[in-house]
Short mmCIF file of C-alpha atoms and ligand atoms in Angstrom, two decimals:
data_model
loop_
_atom_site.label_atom_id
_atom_site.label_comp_id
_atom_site.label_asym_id
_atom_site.label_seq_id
_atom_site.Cartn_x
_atom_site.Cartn_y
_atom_site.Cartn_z
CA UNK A 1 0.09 18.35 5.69
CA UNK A 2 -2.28 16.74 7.94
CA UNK A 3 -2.30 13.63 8.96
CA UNK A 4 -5.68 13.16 9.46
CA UNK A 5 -7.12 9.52 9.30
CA UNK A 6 -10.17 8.98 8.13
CA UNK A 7 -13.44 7.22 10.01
CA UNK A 8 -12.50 3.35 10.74
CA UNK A 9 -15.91 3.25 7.82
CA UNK A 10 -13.86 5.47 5.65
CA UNK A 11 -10.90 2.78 5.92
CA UNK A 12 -13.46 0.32 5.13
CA UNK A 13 -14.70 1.81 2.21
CA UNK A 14 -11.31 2.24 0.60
CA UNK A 15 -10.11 -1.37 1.81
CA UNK A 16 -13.39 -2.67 -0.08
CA UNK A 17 -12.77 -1.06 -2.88
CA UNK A 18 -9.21 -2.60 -3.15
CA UNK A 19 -10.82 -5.60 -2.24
CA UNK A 20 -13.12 -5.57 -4.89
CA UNK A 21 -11.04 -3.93 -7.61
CA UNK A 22 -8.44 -6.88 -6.94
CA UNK A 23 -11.04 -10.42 -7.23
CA UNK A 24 -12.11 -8.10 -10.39
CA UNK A 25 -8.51 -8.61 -11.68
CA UNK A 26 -8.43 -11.87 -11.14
CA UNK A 27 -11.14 -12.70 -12.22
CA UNK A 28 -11.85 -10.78 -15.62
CA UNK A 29 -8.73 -10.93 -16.54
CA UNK A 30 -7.96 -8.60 -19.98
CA UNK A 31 -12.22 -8.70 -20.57
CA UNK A 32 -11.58 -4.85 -20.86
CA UNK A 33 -15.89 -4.36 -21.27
CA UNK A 34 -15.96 -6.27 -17.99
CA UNK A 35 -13.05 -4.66 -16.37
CA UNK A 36 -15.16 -1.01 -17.26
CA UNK A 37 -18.47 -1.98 -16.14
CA UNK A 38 -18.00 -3.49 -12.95
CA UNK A 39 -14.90 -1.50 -11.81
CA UNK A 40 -17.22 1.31 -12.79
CA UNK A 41 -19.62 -0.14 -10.30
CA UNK A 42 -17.18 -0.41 -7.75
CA UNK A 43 -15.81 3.37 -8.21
CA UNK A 44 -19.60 4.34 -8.60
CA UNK A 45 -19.29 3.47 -5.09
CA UNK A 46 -16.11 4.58 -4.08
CA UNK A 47 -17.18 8.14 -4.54
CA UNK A 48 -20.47 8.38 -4.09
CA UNK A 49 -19.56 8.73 -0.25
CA UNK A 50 -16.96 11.56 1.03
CA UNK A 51 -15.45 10.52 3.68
CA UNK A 52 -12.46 8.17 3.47
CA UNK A 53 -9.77 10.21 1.45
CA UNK A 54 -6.97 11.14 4.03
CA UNK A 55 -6.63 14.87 3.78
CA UNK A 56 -3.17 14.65 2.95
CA UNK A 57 -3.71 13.14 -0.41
CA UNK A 58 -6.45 16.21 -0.86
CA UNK A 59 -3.94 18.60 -0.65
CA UNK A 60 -3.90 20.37 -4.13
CA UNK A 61 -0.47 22.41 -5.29
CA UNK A 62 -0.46 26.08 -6.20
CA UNK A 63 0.66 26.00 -9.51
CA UNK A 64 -0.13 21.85 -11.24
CA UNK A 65 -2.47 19.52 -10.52
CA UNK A 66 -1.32 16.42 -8.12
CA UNK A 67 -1.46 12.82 -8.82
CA UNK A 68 -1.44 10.52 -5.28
CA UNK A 69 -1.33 7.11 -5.71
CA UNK A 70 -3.43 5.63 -3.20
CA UNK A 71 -3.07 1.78 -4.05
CA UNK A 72 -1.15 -0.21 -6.63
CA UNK A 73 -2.44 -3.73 -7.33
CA UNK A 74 1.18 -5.75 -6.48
CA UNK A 75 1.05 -7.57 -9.98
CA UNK A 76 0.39 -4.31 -10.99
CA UNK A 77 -2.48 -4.95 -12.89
CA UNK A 78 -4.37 -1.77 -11.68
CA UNK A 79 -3.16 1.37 -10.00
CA UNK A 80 -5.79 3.90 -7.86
CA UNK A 81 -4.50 7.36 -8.04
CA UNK A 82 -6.47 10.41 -6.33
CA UNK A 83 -6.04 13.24 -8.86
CA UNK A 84 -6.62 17.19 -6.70
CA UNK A 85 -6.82 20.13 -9.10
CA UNK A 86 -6.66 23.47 -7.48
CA UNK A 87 -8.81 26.15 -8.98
CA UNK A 88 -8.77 26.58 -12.75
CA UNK A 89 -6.02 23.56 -12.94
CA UNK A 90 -6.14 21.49 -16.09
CA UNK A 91 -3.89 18.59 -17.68
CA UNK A 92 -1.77 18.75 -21.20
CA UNK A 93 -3.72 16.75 -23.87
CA UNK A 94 -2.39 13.33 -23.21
CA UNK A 95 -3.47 9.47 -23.95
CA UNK A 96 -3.46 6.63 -21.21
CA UNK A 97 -2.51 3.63 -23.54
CA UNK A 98 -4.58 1.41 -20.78
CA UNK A 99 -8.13 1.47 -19.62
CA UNK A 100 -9.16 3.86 -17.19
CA UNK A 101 -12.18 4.99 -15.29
CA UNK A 102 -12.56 8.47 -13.42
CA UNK A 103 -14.96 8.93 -10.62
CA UNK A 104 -15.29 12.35 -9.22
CA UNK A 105 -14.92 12.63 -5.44
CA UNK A 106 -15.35 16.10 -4.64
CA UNK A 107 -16.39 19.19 -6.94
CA UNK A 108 -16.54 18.58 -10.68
CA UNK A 109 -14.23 18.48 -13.64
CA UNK A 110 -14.93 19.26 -17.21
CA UNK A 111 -13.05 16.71 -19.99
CA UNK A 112 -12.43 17.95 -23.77
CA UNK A 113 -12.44 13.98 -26.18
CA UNK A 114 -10.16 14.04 -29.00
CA UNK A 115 -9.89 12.24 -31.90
CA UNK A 116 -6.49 10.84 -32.83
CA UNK A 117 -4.46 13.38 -35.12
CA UNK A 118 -7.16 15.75 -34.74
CA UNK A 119 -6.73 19.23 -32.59
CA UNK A 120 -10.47 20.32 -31.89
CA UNK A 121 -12.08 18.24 -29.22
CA UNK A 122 -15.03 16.57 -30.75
CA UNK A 123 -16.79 16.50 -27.44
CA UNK A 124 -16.97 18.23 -23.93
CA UNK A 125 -18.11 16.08 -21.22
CA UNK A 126 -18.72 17.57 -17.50
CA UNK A 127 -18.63 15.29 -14.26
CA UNK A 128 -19.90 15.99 -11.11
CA UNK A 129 -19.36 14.42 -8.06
CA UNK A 130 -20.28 11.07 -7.94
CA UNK A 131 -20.43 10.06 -11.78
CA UNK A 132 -18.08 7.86 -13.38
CA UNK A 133 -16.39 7.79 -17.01
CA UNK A 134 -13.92 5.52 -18.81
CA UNK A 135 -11.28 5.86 -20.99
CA UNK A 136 -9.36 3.31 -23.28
CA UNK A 137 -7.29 3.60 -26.31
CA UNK A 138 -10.92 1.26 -27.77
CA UNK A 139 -13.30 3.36 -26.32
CA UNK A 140 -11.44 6.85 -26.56
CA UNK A 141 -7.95 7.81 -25.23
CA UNK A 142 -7.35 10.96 -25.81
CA UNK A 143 -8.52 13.96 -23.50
CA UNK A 144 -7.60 17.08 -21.98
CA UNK A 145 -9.25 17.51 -18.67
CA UNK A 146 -9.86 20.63 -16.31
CA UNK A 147 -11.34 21.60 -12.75
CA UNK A 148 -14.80 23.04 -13.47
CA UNK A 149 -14.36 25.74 -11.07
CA UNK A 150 -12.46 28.53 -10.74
CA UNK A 151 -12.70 29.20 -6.90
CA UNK A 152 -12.53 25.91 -5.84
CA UNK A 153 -10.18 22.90 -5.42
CA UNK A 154 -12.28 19.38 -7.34
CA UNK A 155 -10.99 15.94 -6.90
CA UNK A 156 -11.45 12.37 -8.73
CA UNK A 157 -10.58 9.36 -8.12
CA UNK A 158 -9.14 7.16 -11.17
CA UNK A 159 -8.09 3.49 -11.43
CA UNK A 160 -6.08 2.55 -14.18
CA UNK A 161 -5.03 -1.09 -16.04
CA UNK A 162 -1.94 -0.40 -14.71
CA UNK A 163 0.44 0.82 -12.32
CA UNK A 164 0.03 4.41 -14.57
CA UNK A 165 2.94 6.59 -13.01
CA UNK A 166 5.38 4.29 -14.44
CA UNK A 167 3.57 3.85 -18.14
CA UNK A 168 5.18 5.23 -21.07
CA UNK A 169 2.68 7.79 -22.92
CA UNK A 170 2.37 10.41 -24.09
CA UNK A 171 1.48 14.53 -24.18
CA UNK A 172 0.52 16.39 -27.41
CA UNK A 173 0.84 19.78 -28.29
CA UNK A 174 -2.30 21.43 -28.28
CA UNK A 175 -1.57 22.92 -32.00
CA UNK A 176 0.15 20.65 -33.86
CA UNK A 177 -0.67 17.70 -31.65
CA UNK A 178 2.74 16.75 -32.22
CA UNK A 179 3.04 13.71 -29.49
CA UNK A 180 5.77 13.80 -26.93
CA UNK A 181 6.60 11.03 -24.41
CA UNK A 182 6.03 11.26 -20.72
CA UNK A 183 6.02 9.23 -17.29
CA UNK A 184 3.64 10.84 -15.32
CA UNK A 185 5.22 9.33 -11.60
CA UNK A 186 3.49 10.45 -8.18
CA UNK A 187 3.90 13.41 -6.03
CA UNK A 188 3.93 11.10 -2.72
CA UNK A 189 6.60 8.81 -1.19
CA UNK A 190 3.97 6.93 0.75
CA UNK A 191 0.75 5.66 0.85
CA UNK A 192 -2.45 5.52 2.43
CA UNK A 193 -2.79 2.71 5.46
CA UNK A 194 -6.40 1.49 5.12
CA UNK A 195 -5.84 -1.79 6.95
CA UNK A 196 -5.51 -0.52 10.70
CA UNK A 197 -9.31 -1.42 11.18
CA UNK B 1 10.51 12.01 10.93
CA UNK B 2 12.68 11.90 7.76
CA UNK B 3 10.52 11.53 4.66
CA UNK B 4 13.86 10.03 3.11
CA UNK B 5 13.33 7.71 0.20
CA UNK B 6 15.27 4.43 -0.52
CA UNK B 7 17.30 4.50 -3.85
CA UNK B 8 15.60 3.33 -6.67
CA UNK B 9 17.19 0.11 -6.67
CA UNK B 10 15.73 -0.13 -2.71
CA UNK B 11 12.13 0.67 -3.95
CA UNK B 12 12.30 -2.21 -6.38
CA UNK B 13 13.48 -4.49 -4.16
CA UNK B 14 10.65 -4.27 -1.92
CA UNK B 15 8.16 -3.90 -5.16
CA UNK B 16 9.84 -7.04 -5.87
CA UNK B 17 9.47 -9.01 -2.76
CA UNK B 18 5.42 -7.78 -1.97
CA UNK B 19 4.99 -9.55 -6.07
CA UNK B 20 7.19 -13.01 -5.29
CA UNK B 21 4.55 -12.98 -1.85
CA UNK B 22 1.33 -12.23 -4.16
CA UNK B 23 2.43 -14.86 -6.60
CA UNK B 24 3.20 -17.11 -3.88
CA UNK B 25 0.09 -16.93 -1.81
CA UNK B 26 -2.21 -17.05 -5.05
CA UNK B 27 0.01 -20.71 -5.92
CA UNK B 28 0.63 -22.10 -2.30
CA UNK B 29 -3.09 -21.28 -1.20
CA UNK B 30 -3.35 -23.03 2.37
CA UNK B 31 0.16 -25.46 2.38
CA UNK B 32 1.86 -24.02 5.23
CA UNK B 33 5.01 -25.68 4.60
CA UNK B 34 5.27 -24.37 1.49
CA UNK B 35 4.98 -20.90 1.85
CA UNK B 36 7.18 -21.15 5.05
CA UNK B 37 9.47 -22.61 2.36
CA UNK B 38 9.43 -20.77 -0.24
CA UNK B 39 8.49 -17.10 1.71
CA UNK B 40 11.33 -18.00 3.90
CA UNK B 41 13.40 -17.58 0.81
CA UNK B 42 11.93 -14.52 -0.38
CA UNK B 43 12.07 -13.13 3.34
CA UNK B 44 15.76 -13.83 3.15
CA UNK B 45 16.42 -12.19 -0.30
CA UNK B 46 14.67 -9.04 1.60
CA UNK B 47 16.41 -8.97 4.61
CA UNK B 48 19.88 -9.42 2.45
CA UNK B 49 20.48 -5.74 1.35
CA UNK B 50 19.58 -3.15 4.13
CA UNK B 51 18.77 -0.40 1.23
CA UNK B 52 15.30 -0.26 0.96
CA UNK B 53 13.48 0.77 4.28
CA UNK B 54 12.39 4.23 4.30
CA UNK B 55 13.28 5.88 7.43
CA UNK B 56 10.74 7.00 8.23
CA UNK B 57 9.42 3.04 9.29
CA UNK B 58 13.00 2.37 10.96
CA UNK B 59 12.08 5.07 13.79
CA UNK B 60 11.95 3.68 17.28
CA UNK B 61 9.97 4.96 20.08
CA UNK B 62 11.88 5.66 23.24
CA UNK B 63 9.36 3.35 25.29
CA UNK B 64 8.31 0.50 23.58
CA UNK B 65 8.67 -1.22 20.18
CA UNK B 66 7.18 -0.33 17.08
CA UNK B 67 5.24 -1.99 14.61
CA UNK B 68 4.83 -0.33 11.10
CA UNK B 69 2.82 -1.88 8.20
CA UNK B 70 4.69 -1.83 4.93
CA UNK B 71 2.40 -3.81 2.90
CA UNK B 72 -1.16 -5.30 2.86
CA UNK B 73 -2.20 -8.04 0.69
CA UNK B 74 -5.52 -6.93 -1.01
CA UNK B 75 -7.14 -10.09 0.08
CA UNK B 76 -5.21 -10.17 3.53
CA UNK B 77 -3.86 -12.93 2.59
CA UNK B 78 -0.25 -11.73 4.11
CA UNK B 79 0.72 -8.47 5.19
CA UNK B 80 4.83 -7.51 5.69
CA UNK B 81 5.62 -5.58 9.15
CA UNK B 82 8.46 -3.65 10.21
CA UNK B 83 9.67 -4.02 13.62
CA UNK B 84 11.61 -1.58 15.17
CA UNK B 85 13.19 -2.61 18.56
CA UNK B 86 14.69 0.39 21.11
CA UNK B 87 17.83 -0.64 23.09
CA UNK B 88 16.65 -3.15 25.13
CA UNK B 89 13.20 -3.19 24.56
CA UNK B 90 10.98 -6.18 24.44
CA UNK B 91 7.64 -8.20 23.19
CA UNK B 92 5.23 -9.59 26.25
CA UNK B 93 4.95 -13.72 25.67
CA UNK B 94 2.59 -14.08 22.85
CA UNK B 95 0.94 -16.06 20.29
CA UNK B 96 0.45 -15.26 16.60
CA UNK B 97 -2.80 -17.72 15.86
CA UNK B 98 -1.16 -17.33 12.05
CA UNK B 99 2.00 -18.58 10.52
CA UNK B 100 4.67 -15.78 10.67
CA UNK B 101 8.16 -15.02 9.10
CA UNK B 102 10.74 -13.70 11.17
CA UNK B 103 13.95 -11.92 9.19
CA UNK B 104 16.29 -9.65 10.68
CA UNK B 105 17.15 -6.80 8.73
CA UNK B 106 19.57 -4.85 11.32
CA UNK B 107 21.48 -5.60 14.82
CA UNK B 108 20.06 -8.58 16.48
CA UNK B 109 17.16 -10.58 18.67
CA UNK B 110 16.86 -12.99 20.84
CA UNK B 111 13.58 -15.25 20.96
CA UNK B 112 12.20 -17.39 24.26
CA UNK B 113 9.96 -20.15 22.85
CA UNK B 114 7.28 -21.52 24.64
CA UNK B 115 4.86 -24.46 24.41
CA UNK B 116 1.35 -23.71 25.92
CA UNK B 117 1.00 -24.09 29.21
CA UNK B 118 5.26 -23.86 30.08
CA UNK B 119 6.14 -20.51 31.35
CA UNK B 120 9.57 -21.88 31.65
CA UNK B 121 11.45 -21.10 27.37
CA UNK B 122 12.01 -24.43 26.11
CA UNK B 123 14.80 -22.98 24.09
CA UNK B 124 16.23 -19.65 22.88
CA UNK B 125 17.43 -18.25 19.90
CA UNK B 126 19.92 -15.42 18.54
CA UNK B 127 18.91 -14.12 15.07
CA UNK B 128 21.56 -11.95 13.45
CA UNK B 129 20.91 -9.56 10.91
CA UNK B 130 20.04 -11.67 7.02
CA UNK B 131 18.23 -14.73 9.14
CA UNK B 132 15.12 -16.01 8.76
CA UNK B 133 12.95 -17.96 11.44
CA UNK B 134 9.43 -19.34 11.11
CA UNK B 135 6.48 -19.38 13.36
CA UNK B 136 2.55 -21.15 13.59
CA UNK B 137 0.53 -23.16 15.61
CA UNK B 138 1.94 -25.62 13.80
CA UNK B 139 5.57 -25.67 14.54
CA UNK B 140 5.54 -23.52 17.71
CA UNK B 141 3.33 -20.14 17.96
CA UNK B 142 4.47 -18.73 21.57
CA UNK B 143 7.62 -16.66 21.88
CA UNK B 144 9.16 -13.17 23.29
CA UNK B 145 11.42 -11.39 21.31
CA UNK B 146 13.81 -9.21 22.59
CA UNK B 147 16.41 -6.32 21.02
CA UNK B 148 19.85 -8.62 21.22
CA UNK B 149 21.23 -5.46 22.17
CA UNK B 150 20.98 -3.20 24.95
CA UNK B 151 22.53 0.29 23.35
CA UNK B 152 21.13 0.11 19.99
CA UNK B 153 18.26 -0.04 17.09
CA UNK B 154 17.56 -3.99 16.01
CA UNK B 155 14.87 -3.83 12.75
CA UNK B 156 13.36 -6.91 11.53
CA UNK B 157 10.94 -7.65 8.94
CA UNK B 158 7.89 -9.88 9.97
CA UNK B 159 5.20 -11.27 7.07
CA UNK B 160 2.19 -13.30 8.56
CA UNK B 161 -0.29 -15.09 6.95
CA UNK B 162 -3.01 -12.56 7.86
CA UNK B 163 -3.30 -8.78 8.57
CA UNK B 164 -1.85 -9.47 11.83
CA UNK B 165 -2.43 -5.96 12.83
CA UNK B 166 -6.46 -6.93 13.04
CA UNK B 167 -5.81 -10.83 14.30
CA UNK B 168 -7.33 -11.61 17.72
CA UNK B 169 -4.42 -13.18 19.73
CA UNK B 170 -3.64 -13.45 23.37
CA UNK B 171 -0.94 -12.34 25.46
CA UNK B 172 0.34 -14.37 28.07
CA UNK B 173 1.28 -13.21 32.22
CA UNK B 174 5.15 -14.23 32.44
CA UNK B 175 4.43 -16.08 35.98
CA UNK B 176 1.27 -17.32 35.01
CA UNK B 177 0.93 -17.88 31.52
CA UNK B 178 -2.77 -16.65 32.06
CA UNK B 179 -3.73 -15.76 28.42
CA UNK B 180 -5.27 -12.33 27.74
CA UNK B 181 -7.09 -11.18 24.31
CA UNK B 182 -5.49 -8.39 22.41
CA UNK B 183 -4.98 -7.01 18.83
CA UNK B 184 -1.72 -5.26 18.01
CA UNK B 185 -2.93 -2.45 15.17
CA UNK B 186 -0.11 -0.62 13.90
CA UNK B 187 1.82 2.80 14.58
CA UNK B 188 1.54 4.14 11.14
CA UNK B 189 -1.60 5.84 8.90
CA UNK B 190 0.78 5.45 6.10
CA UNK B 191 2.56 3.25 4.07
CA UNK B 192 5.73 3.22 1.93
CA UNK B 193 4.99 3.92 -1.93
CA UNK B 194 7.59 1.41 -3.58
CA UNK B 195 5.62 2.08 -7.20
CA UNK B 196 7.42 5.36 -7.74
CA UNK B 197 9.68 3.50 -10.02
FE1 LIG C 1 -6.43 11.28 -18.32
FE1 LIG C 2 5.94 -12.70 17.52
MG1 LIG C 3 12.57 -21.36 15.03
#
């Protein structure tokens, strides 16, 4: 994998969207509403630029999708996770339990909604890069989501009310929807180093 | 270099020390003493149990010491370094502008302190591995810092009250004293991922 930093602007642009994300925390505390629109703000901005992800958390895996984390908030109270899905890669059905918000970074990924108990999606959304969606288990936690392209690797960027590879949710199959518990974890044993200048 | 991970157990000790910090900077705000105090104590806990530092930030460099971030606080409020000292090797004289915490987490160093203006050490210290010393323009700010030990690795763990890797200090000519700006950065574009769990 490379090892290739990004601009001293790219660093910037992540560090300020730590930054940001972090007085957010602190400041809107469990306002969930709040917590979605301006972190959406924020990620609006995270991704509507290119050029700060570290190529080795764009690396995508032959056979599953890969979940980086990128940042974890050290109370924990929000997790950043880059999420690279190689061509025609999607995820189980699965639920979140906290908020989340997905910004697209590169490409463009295609997310089935579901109802709970129910095994037909009740809507498809598709996100290109640049545009921004939320999940919550009061706004909709339940999804199934896919690269939109067949030939090509797509990543987003989520942030999550929580430090997510460690949260207890769950998977369902995509039949029955009979739920089954799962720890998602991270593919990488270190991080990003946006702080060099 | 080894991509080796600490034991779980490891990983959650340093999860747990970069939380006591956050909490502790977000109570303390500005009072010095305190979070000499009271990060002192945390810094010790740390530096108790050599389990947790992934190799990969315990590798010196055959010419000069290392300095690898571990953490950054969001807000740069603190950041936690990992000093990696060859056989023998050695800091210029230098100032940190910021209070600093000093623990050793392996072999041994030896500190000259100096008040401005003195190029003659006013005293000198031997850290062994579990101590903790303090620094800031408060209490004393000029030192060099040496490996105790001229045919081995000495590691210790530094946490400032800044992202020292950005902080415009001086060093200082050892005849002279003739201050001279510089900014140390950091050897590493990544960091250890302690949220794995
Ligand atoms: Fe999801
Ligand atoms: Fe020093
Ligand atoms: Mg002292």
């Amino acid at each position: 994998m490379s090892e290739t930093s990004p601009t001293p602007q790219g660093a910037a642009r992540l560090r300020g969207f730590i930054a940001g994300m972090t007085r957010l925390v602190e400041a809107a505390g469990t306002d969930e509403p709040r917590l979605l629109a301006e972190g959406g703000a924020l990620l609006g901005g995270l991704v509507a630029v290119d050029d700060w992800l570290p190529d080795r958390f764009a690396q995508p895996h032959p056979e599953h999708y890969m979940q980086y984390l990128l940042h974890c908030d050290p109370l924990q109270r929000f997790s950043v996770v880059s999420f690279v899905w190689g061509p025609g890669q999607r995820t189980p059905i699965h639920d979140h339990t906290v908020w989340g918000l997905i910004g697209v970074l590169r490409g463009a990924e295609v997310a089935e909604l579901f109802a709970p108990g129910t095994a037909t999606p009740h809507a498809t959304e598709r996100l290109e890069a640049g545009m921004v969606d939320a999940v919550s288990p009061r706004i909709g936690d339940i999804h199934r989501v896919a690269n939109a392209f067949d030939d090509r690797t797509s990543i987003s960027i989520h942030v999550y009310g929580a430090n997510i590879g460690a949260v207890a949710r769950h998977v369902f199959d995509a039949a029955t929807l009979a739920p089954k518990g799962f720890v998602s974890g991270y593919a990488n044993t270190v991080l990003p180093n946006p702080w060099r200048g």
